[in-house]
Amino acid sequence: MSFSEWIKVQIEALRAMIVSDDPPPPDGVEEIKSGDGIILRFQSSPSNLSRVRKAIERFCENTELDMPARDEVGLVVNEALANVIRHAYENVKDKPIELRAELCEGGLKIRIRDWGNGVDPSVEPRPPHDPMVPGGLGLICMQHLMDDMRFVPQSDGMLLELARTTPGSKAASIDSSHKH
Amino acid sequence: MSEKKITDLITSARHEGDIAVVAIRGEIDLHNSPDLRNHMLQHLDGSIKRLILNLTDVPYMDSSAIAVFVEALQKLRKIGGKVYLTNLQPRVKGLLEIAKLDSIFIVCADEGAAIASTR
């Protein structure tokens, strides 16, 4: 890396640190480059879900993940954010959410931070999945479609860490495994 | 056969006897799935026992859309009815695979196949 490139990376990182203390924009999604990653900042309105999903799918084009894997990452981000909106923020639409994505081993790591009720859904007691009972599908998507998923409780909310490096469709393998 | 009101999400809807054929359009997530629910459940007025959902123009949907479909199925099952899903796009098919919903919905290649399987 040349000196000018190093300076550019440092400036981007400093900018990301400074901006992250500001509230997210009231409408839309703020996208900030940070080194080889991105930071997305937005409010907890369902109208932002599609924009964020598509931004992550675009970011995935920088990885070695193929299209089925990128699509699954987009779905997981959608489901994770929908859970934050519905459960951590109880459908209040103007609360802050920050998503950071960075390249990792041919795939990517994603960190989703909220300042909600701090409940870890992965340790909540829940009955076995019944297709006739709506709910819980978002968590199933995260567990099955990512290589790593971890809720890290914070003093003022929750951090969800996700990683995906495996190409191909994991959904297809789930389907074949429960059919055979 | 009767044609029904269409919306941004529901591009066509017709009733043939106790069958409702509803075509949905667009990406569906938590933002617009409440609208989909409101419009779709209007078609289940008690005279309908079989609901065929044509998803040709649905390139993407999330679990909130699945919840709407399951609610429709719950309502129809009380009167012995069924829900048919047709023309699944790859991402929609993937979500159904994850949710293992092929055991509760009847998945058909197209509307014609769905209508044929109701007979």
mmCIF file of N, CA and C in Angstrom, chain B residues 24-74:
data_model
loop_
_atom_site.group_PDB
_atom_site.id
_atom_site.type_symbol
_atom_site.label_atom_id
_atom_site.label_comp_id
_atom_site.label_asym_id
_atom_site.label_seq_id
_atom_site.Cartn_x
_atom_site.Cartn_y
_atom_site.Cartn_z
ATOM 1 N N ILE B 24 -49.386 -11.668 -7.227
ATOM 2 C CA ILE B 24 -48.705 -10.680 -6.374
ATOM 3 C C ILE B 24 -47.491 -10.153 -7.130
ATOM 4 N N ARG B 25 -47.168 -8.871 -6.878
ATOM 5 C CA ARG B 25 -46.018 -8.285 -7.576
ATOM 6 C C ARG B 25 -45.129 -7.532 -6.593
ATOM 7 N N GLY B 26 -43.839 -7.668 -6.763
ATOM 8 C CA GLY B 26 -42.885 -6.841 -6.031
ATOM 9 C C GLY B 26 -42.119 -7.578 -4.956
ATOM 10 N N GLU B 27 -41.145 -6.884 -4.412
ATOM 11 C CA GLU B 27 -40.383 -7.425 -3.292
ATOM 12 C C GLU B 27 -41.188 -7.196 -2.021
ATOM 13 N N ILE B 28 -41.280 -8.215 -1.197
ATOM 14 C CA ILE B 28 -42.121 -8.108 0.002
ATOM 15 C C ILE B 28 -41.258 -8.286 1.241
ATOM 16 N N ASP B 29 -41.306 -7.293 2.096
ATOM 17 C CA ASP B 29 -40.620 -7.408 3.390
ATOM 18 C C ASP B 29 -41.503 -6.759 4.451
ATOM 19 N N LEU B 30 -40.946 -6.524 5.610
ATOM 20 C CA LEU B 30 -41.731 -6.008 6.736
ATOM 21 C C LEU B 30 -42.381 -4.659 6.418
ATOM 22 N N HIS B 31 -41.827 -3.948 5.438
ATOM 23 C CA HIS B 31 -42.367 -2.636 5.081
ATOM 24 C C HIS B 31 -43.748 -2.744 4.434
ATOM 25 N N ASN B 32 -43.916 -3.704 3.525
ATOM 26 C CA ASN B 32 -45.193 -3.771 2.806
ATOM 27 C C ASN B 32 -46.009 -5.039 3.079
ATOM 28 N N SER B 33 -45.474 -5.963 3.883
ATOM 29 C CA SER B 33 -46.255 -7.177 4.159
ATOM 30 C C SER B 33 -47.559 -6.886 4.915
ATOM 31 N N PRO B 34 -47.631 -5.843 5.773
ATOM 32 C CA PRO B 34 -48.948 -5.548 6.377
ATOM 33 C C PRO B 34 -49.997 -5.186 5.326
ATOM 34 N N ASP B 35 -49.588 -4.460 4.281
ATOM 35 C CA ASP B 35 -50.526 -4.137 3.194
ATOM 36 C C ASP B 35 -50.947 -5.397 2.457
ATOM 37 N N LEU B 36 -49.967 -6.260 2.203
ATOM 38 C CA LEU B 36 -50.278 -7.521 1.523
ATOM 39 C C LEU B 36 -51.300 -8.316 2.332
ATOM 40 N N ARG B 37 -51.094 -8.369 3.629
ATOM 41 C CA ARG B 37 -52.016 -9.096 4.506
ATOM 42 C C ARG B 37 -53.428 -8.536 4.384
ATOM 43 N N ASN B 38 -53.529 -7.208 4.491
ATOM 44 C CA ASN B 38 -54.855 -6.581 4.431
ATOM 45 C C ASN B 38 -55.564 -6.894 3.120
ATOM 46 N N HIS B 39 -54.840 -6.767 2.028
ATOM 47 C CA HIS B 39 -55.468 -6.969 0.717
ATOM 48 C C HIS B 39 -55.763 -8.449 0.462
ATOM 49 N N MET B 40 -54.850 -9.309 0.874
ATOM 50 C CA MET B 40 -55.016 -10.723 0.550
ATOM 51 C C MET B 40 -56.137 -11.363 1.361
ATOM 52 N N LEU B 41 -56.218 -11.010 2.629
ATOM 53 C CA LEU B 41 -57.244 -11.633 3.467
ATOM 54 C C LEU B 41 -58.653 -11.197 3.055
ATOM 55 N N GLN B 42 -58.747 -10.060 2.344
ATOM 56 C CA GLN B 42 -60.056 -9.630 1.844
ATOM 57 C C GLN B 42 -60.644 -10.648 0.867
ATOM 58 N N HIS B 43 -59.764 -11.404 0.237
ATOM 59 C CA HIS B 43 -60.247 -12.389 -0.743
ATOM 60 C C HIS B 43 -60.798 -13.640 -0.073
ATOM 61 N N LEU B 44 -60.504 -13.803 1.207
ATOM 62 C CA LEU B 44 -60.955 -15.010 1.913
ATOM 63 C C LEU B 44 -62.236 -14.671 2.672
ATOM 64 N N ASP B 45 -63.325 -14.605 1.931
ATOM 65 C CA ASP B 45 -64.579 -14.125 2.507
ATOM 66 C C ASP B 45 -65.502 -15.249 2.977
ATOM 67 N N GLY B 46 -64.980 -16.445 3.048
ATOM 68 C CA GLY B 46 -65.807 -17.570 3.505
ATOM 69 C C GLY B 46 -66.294 -18.432 2.350
ATOM 70 N N SER B 47 -66.405 -17.821 1.161
ATOM 71 C CA SER B 47 -66.844 -18.604 -0.007
ATOM 72 C C SER B 47 -65.653 -19.277 -0.691
ATOM 73 N N ILE B 48 -64.447 -18.857 -0.329
ATOM 74 C CA ILE B 48 -63.230 -19.376 -0.952
ATOM 75 C C ILE B 48 -62.636 -20.485 -0.090
ATOM 76 N N LYS B 49 -62.351 -21.621 -0.728
ATOM 77 C CA LYS B 49 -61.700 -22.721 0.004
ATOM 78 C C LYS B 49 -60.280 -22.974 -0.482
ATOM 79 N N ARG B 50 -59.998 -22.529 -1.710
ATOM 80 C CA ARG B 50 -58.659 -22.764 -2.258
ATOM 81 C C ARG B 50 -58.083 -21.456 -2.795
ATOM 82 N N LEU B 51 -56.927 -21.113 -2.292
ATOM 83 C CA LEU B 51 -56.273 -19.853 -2.670
ATOM 84 C C LEU B 51 -55.016 -20.175 -3.470
ATOM 85 N N ILE B 52 -54.975 -19.684 -4.702
ATOM 86 C CA ILE B 52 -53.799 -19.880 -5.555
ATOM 87 C C ILE B 52 -53.053 -18.560 -5.642
ATOM 88 N N LEU B 53 -51.816 -18.553 -5.187
ATOM 89 C CA LEU B 53 -51.002 -17.338 -5.207
ATOM 90 C C LEU B 53 -49.960 -17.461 -6.310
ATOM 91 N N ASN B 54 -50.076 -16.609 -7.309
ATOM 92 C CA ASN B 54 -49.114 -16.601 -8.419
ATOM 93 C C ASN B 54 -47.981 -15.640 -8.055
ATOM 94 N N LEU B 55 -46.777 -16.187 -7.899
ATOM 95 C CA LEU B 55 -45.635 -15.388 -7.429
ATOM 96 C C LEU B 55 -44.622 -15.123 -8.546
ATOM 97 N N THR B 56 -45.096 -15.132 -9.782
ATOM 98 C CA THR B 56 -44.197 -14.871 -10.921
ATOM 99 C C THR B 56 -43.405 -13.583 -10.730
ATOM 100 N N ASP B 57 -44.085 -12.537 -10.278
ATOM 101 C CA ASP B 57 -43.464 -11.218 -10.189
ATOM 102 C C ASP B 57 -43.008 -10.880 -8.773
ATOM 103 N N VAL B 58 -42.681 -11.914 -8.011
ATOM 104 C CA VAL B 58 -42.141 -11.693 -6.661
ATOM 105 C C VAL B 58 -40.696 -12.219 -6.640
ATOM 106 N N PRO B 59 -39.727 -11.347 -6.909
ATOM 107 C CA PRO B 59 -38.338 -11.822 -6.941
ATOM 108 C C PRO B 59 -37.750 -12.065 -5.561
ATOM 109 N N TYR B 60 -38.387 -11.451 -4.545
ATOM 110 C CA TYR B 60 -37.820 -11.552 -3.191
ATOM 111 C C TYR B 60 -38.935 -11.409 -2.170
ATOM 112 N N MET B 61 -38.856 -12.200 -1.128
ATOM 113 C CA MET B 61 -39.727 -11.948 0.025
ATOM 114 C C MET B 61 -39.029 -12.464 1.279
ATOM 115 N N ASP B 62 -39.486 -11.958 2.431
ATOM 116 C CA ASP B 62 -38.864 -12.378 3.685
ATOM 117 C C ASP B 62 -39.873 -13.126 4.556
ATOM 118 N N SER B 63 -39.525 -13.368 5.807
ATOM 119 C CA SER B 63 -40.379 -14.192 6.659
ATOM 120 C C SER B 63 -41.700 -13.505 6.992
ATOM 121 N N SER B 64 -41.754 -12.169 6.865
ATOM 122 C CA SER B 64 -43.025 -11.493 7.149
ATOM 123 C C SER B 64 -44.058 -11.832 6.070
ATOM 124 N N ALA B 65 -43.598 -12.060 4.843
ATOM 125 C CA ALA B 65 -44.522 -12.490 3.781
ATOM 126 C C ALA B 65 -44.971 -13.927 4.039
ATOM 127 N N ILE B 66 -44.036 -14.768 4.465
ATOM 128 C CA ILE B 66 -44.385 -16.157 4.808
ATOM 129 C C ILE B 66 -45.475 -16.160 5.885
ATOM 130 N N ALA B 67 -45.345 -15.260 6.856
ATOM 131 C CA ALA B 67 -46.333 -15.207 7.944
ATOM 132 C C ALA B 67 -47.721 -14.881 7.397
ATOM 133 N N VAL B 68 -47.779 -14.024 6.378
ATOM 134 C CA VAL B 68 -49.075 -13.694 5.755
ATOM 135 C C VAL B 68 -49.663 -14.928 5.080
ATOM 136 N N PHE B 69 -48.823 -15.664 4.366
ATOM 137 C CA PHE B 69 -49.303 -16.873 3.675
ATOM 138 C C PHE B 69 -49.785 -17.911 4.696
ATOM 139 N N VAL B 70 -49.047 -18.045 5.788
ATOM 140 C CA VAL B 70 -49.431 -19.028 6.820
ATOM 141 C C VAL B 70 -50.755 -18.631 7.465
ATOM 142 N N GLU B 71 -50.940 -17.336 7.676
ATOM 143 C CA GLU B 71 -52.202 -16.881 8.261
ATOM 144 C C GLU B 71 -53.378 -17.207 7.335
ATOM 145 N N ALA B 72 -53.160 -17.002 6.035
ATOM 146 C CA ALA B 72 -54.211 -17.349 5.065
ATOM 147 C C ALA B 72 -54.506 -18.849 5.115
ATOM 148 N N LEU B 73 -53.444 -19.638 5.214
ATOM 149 C CA LEU B 73 -53.619 -21.090 5.263
ATOM 150 C C LEU B 73 -54.364 -21.512 6.529
ATOM 151 N N GLN B 74 -54.002 -20.889 7.648
ATOM 152 C CA GLN B 74 -54.704 -21.211 8.902
ATOM 153 C C GLN B 74 -56.202 -20.956 8.760
#
